[in-house]
PDB file of C-alpha atoms in Angstrom:
ATOM      1  CA  MET B 209     -54.494  -5.907  49.288  1.00 67.00           C
ATOM      2  CA  ASN B 210     -54.097  -2.093  49.085  1.00 70.00           C
ATOM      3  CA  GLY B 211     -50.265  -2.745  48.061  1.00 75.00           C
ATOM      4  CA  LYS B 212     -50.935  -5.011  45.450  1.00 80.00           C
ATOM      5  CA  LEU B 213     -53.544  -2.643  43.610  1.00 78.00           C
ATOM      6  CA  PHE B 214     -51.257   0.344  43.847  1.00 79.00           C
ATOM      7  CA  ILE B 215     -48.615  -1.698  42.383  1.00 81.00           C
ATOM      8  CA  LEU B 216     -50.966  -2.774  39.389  1.00 78.00           C
ATOM      9  CA  PHE B 217     -51.968   1.050  39.211  1.00 78.00           C
ATOM     10  CA  VAL B 218     -48.145   2.114  38.898  1.00 80.00           C
ATOM     11  CA  MET B 219     -47.457  -0.788  36.210  1.00 83.00           C
ATOM     12  CA  VAL B 220     -50.238  -0.967  34.113  1.00 81.00           C
ATOM     13  CA  GLY B 221     -52.131   2.337  34.128  1.00 81.00           C
ATOM     14  CA  ILE B 222     -49.341   4.798  34.466  1.00 82.00           C
ATOM     15  CA  PRO B 223     -47.979   3.543  31.169  1.00 82.00           C
ATOM     16  CA  THR B 224     -51.544   3.182  29.824  1.00 81.00           C
ATOM     17  CA  ILE B 225     -52.203   6.775  30.794  1.00 85.00           C
ATOM     18  CA  THR B 226     -48.832   7.950  29.006  1.00 84.00           C
ATOM     19  CA  TRP B 227     -49.647   6.188  25.914  1.00 79.00           C
ATOM     20  CA  ALA B 228     -53.237   7.718  25.411  1.00 80.00           C
ATOM     21  CA  ILE B 229     -51.858  11.104  26.177  1.00 85.00           C
ATOM     22  CA  LEU B 230     -49.132  10.836  23.493  1.00 81.00           C
ATOM     23  CA  ALA B 231     -51.624   9.055  21.065  1.00 76.00           C
ATOM     24  CA  TRP B 232     -53.688  12.409  21.784  1.00 81.00           C
ATOM     25  CA  ALA B 233     -50.763  14.327  21.059  1.00 84.00           C
ATOM     26  CA  VAL B 234     -49.645  12.745  17.767  1.00 78.00           C
ATOM     27  CA  MET B 235     -53.257  12.811  16.883  1.00 78.00           C
ATOM     28  CA  ILE B 236     -53.364  17.064  17.367  1.00 83.00           C
ATOM     29  CA  VAL B 237     -50.266  17.259  15.915  1.00 83.00           C
ATOM     30  CA  LEU B 238     -51.188  15.065  12.489  1.00 77.00           C
ATOM     31  CA  GLY B 239     -54.482  16.780  12.685  1.00 79.00           C
ATOM     32  CA  VAL B 240     -52.530  20.635  12.266  1.00 83.00           C
ATOM     33  CA  LEU B 241     -50.460  19.237   9.418  1.00 80.00           C
ATOM     34  CA  HIS B 242     -54.042  17.891   7.999  1.00 79.00           C
ATOM     35  CA  SER B 243     -55.421  21.165   8.210  1.00 83.00           C
ATOM     36  CA  LEU B 244     -51.985  23.242   6.652  1.00 86.00           C
ATOM     37  CA  CYS B 245     -50.901  20.872   4.016  1.00 81.00           C
ATOM     38  CA  SER B 246     -54.480  18.779   3.157  1.00 75.00           C
ATOM     39  CA  ALA B 247     -51.889  16.171   2.085  1.00 65.00           C
ATOM     40  CA  ILE B 248     -51.895  14.131   5.174  1.00 67.00           C
ATOM     41  CA  PRO B 249     -55.318  12.384   5.991  1.00 71.00           C
ATOM     42  CA  ALA B 250     -57.147  12.639   8.848  1.00 67.00           C
ATOM     43  CA  LEU B 251     -56.481  10.006  11.224  1.00 68.00           C
ATOM     44  CA  SER B 252     -58.370   8.453  14.051  1.00 73.00           C
ATOM     45  CA  PHE B 253     -57.266   8.123  17.917  1.00 69.00           C
ATOM     46  CA  TRP B 254     -56.172   4.301  17.233  1.00 79.00           C
ATOM     47  CA  VAL B 255     -53.918   5.146  14.263  1.00 77.00           C
ATOM     48  CA  SER B 256     -52.067   7.947  16.029  1.00 72.00           C
ATOM     49  CA  LEU B 257     -52.059   5.408  19.074  1.00 72.00           C
ATOM     50  CA  LEU B 258     -50.207   2.514  16.543  1.00 82.00           C
ATOM     51  CA  ILE B 259     -47.987   5.564  15.080  1.00 79.00           C
ATOM     52  CA  THR B 260     -46.843   6.303  18.888  1.00 76.00           C
ATOM     53  CA  ILE B 261     -46.105   2.634  19.386  1.00 81.00           C
ATOM     54  CA  MET B 262     -44.503   2.399  16.110  1.00 85.00           C
ATOM     55  CA  VAL B 263     -42.071   5.154  16.808  1.00 82.00           C
ATOM     56  CA  PHE B 264     -41.485   4.748  20.486  1.00 81.00           C
ATOM     57  CA  ALA B 265     -40.435   0.835  19.427  1.00 84.00           C
ATOM     58  CA  ILE B 266     -38.057   2.198  16.755  1.00 86.00           C
ATOM     59  CA  VAL B 267     -36.577   4.370  19.539  1.00 80.00           C
ATOM     60  CA  VAL B 268     -36.176   1.752  21.781  1.00 79.00           C
ATOM     61  CA  PHE B 269     -34.609  -0.640  19.300  1.00 84.00           C
ATOM     62  CA  ALA B 270     -32.057   1.531  17.889  1.00 83.00           C
ATOM     63  CA  ALA B 271     -31.227   2.613  21.742  1.00 77.00           C
ATOM     64  CA  SER B 272     -30.795  -1.341  22.563  1.00 79.00           C
ATOM     65  CA  MET B 273     -28.844  -1.779  19.507  1.00 82.00           C
ATOM     66  CA  ALA B 274     -26.457   1.464  20.081  1.00 79.00           C
ATOM     67  CA  THR B 275     -25.643   0.242  23.840  1.00 76.00           C
ATOM     68  CA  ASP B 276     -22.729  -2.308  24.529  1.00 71.00           C
ATOM     69  CA  ASN B 277     -24.248  -5.798  25.331  1.00 68.00           C
ATOM     70  CA  THR B 278     -21.683  -7.351  27.459  1.00 55.00           C
TER      71      THR B 278
END
């Protein structure tokens, strides 16, 4: 049972923590841009998370299209 819990943590916990850290970093960057430019609206953590997921999906899609599918 301990091995299954470890695998579950590795497959679910680490990616979830990674997404949260990336969203936090995006939120900090957007907050800095908001305070410097005052053109970008202040965003919440969830909006930053969605932006991070969308950027990641675009990068993964572009990389998959650039590879040879043979």
